[in-house]
Tab-separated table of C-alpha atoms in Angstrom:
chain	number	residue	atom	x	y	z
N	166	UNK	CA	5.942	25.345	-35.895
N	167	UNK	CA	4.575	21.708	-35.038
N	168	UNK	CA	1.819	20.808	-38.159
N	169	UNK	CA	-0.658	19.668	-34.930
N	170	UNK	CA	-0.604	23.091	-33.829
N	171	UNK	CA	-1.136	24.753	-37.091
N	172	UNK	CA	-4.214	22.154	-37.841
N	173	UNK	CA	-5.096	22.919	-34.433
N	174	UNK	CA	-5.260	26.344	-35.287
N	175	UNK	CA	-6.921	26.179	-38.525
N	176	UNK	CA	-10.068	24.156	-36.803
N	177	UNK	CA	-9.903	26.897	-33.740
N	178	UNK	CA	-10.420	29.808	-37.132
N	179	UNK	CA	-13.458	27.900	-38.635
N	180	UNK	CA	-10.850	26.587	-41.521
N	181	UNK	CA	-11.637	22.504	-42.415
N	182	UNK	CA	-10.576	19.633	-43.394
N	183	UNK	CA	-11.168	18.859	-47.309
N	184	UNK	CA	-9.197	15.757	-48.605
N	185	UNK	CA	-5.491	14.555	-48.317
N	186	UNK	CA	-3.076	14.869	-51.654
N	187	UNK	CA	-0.629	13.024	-52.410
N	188	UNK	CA	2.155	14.923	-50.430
N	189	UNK	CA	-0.203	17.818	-48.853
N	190	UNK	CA	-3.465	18.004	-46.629
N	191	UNK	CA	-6.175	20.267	-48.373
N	192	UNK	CA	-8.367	22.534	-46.310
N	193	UNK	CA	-10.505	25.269	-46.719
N	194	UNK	CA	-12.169	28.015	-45.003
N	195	UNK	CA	-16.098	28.166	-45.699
N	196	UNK	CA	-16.801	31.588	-44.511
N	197	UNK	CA	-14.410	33.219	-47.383
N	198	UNK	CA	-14.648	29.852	-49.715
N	199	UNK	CA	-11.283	29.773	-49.793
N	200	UNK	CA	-8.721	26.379	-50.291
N	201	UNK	CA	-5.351	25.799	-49.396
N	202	UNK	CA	-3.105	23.080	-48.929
N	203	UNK	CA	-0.621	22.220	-45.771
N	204	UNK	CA	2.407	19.937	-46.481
N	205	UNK	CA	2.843	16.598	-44.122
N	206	UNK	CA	5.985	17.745	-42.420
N	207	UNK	CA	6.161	17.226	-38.958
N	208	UNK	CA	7.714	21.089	-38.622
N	209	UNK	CA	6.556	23.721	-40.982
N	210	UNK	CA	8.559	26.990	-41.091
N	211	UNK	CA	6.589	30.219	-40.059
N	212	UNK	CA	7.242	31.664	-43.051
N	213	UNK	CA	4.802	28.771	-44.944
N	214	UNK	CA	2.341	28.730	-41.569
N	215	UNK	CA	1.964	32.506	-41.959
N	216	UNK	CA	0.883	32.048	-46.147
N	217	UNK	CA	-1.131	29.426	-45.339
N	218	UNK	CA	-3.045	31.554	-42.907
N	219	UNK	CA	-2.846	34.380	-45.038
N	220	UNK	CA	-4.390	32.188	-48.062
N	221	UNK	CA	-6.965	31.044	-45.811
N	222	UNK	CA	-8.161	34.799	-44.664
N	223	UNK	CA	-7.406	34.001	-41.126
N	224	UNK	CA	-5.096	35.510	-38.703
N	225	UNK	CA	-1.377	34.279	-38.315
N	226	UNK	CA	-0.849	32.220	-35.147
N	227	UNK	CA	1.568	33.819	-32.458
């Protein structure tokens, strides 16, 4: 999966931007007050899009 389209649908689930790390975007989702980070790769694998998600208390992207 493109990292665009997961950030895209991060922002489309409430989820926002925090800060960037030093390899790794952080964002969080203020309805459960929960933090994650996403790696700067252009492609993530589903597997890591679907934690991320999961980590975040939103639903997996299709």
């Amino acid at each position: 999966m493109k990292r665009r389209d997961l950030l895209r649908h991060l922002s489309q689930h409430g989820c926002r931007f925090v800060r960037e790390g030093g390899e790794h975007s952080i964002w969080e989702n203020p309805a459960t007050n929960r933090r994650t980070s996403v790696p700067r790769h252009r492609e993530i694998l589903e597997f890591t899009a679907a934690r991320i998600c999961k980590q975040l208390g939103i639903p997996v992207p299709s």
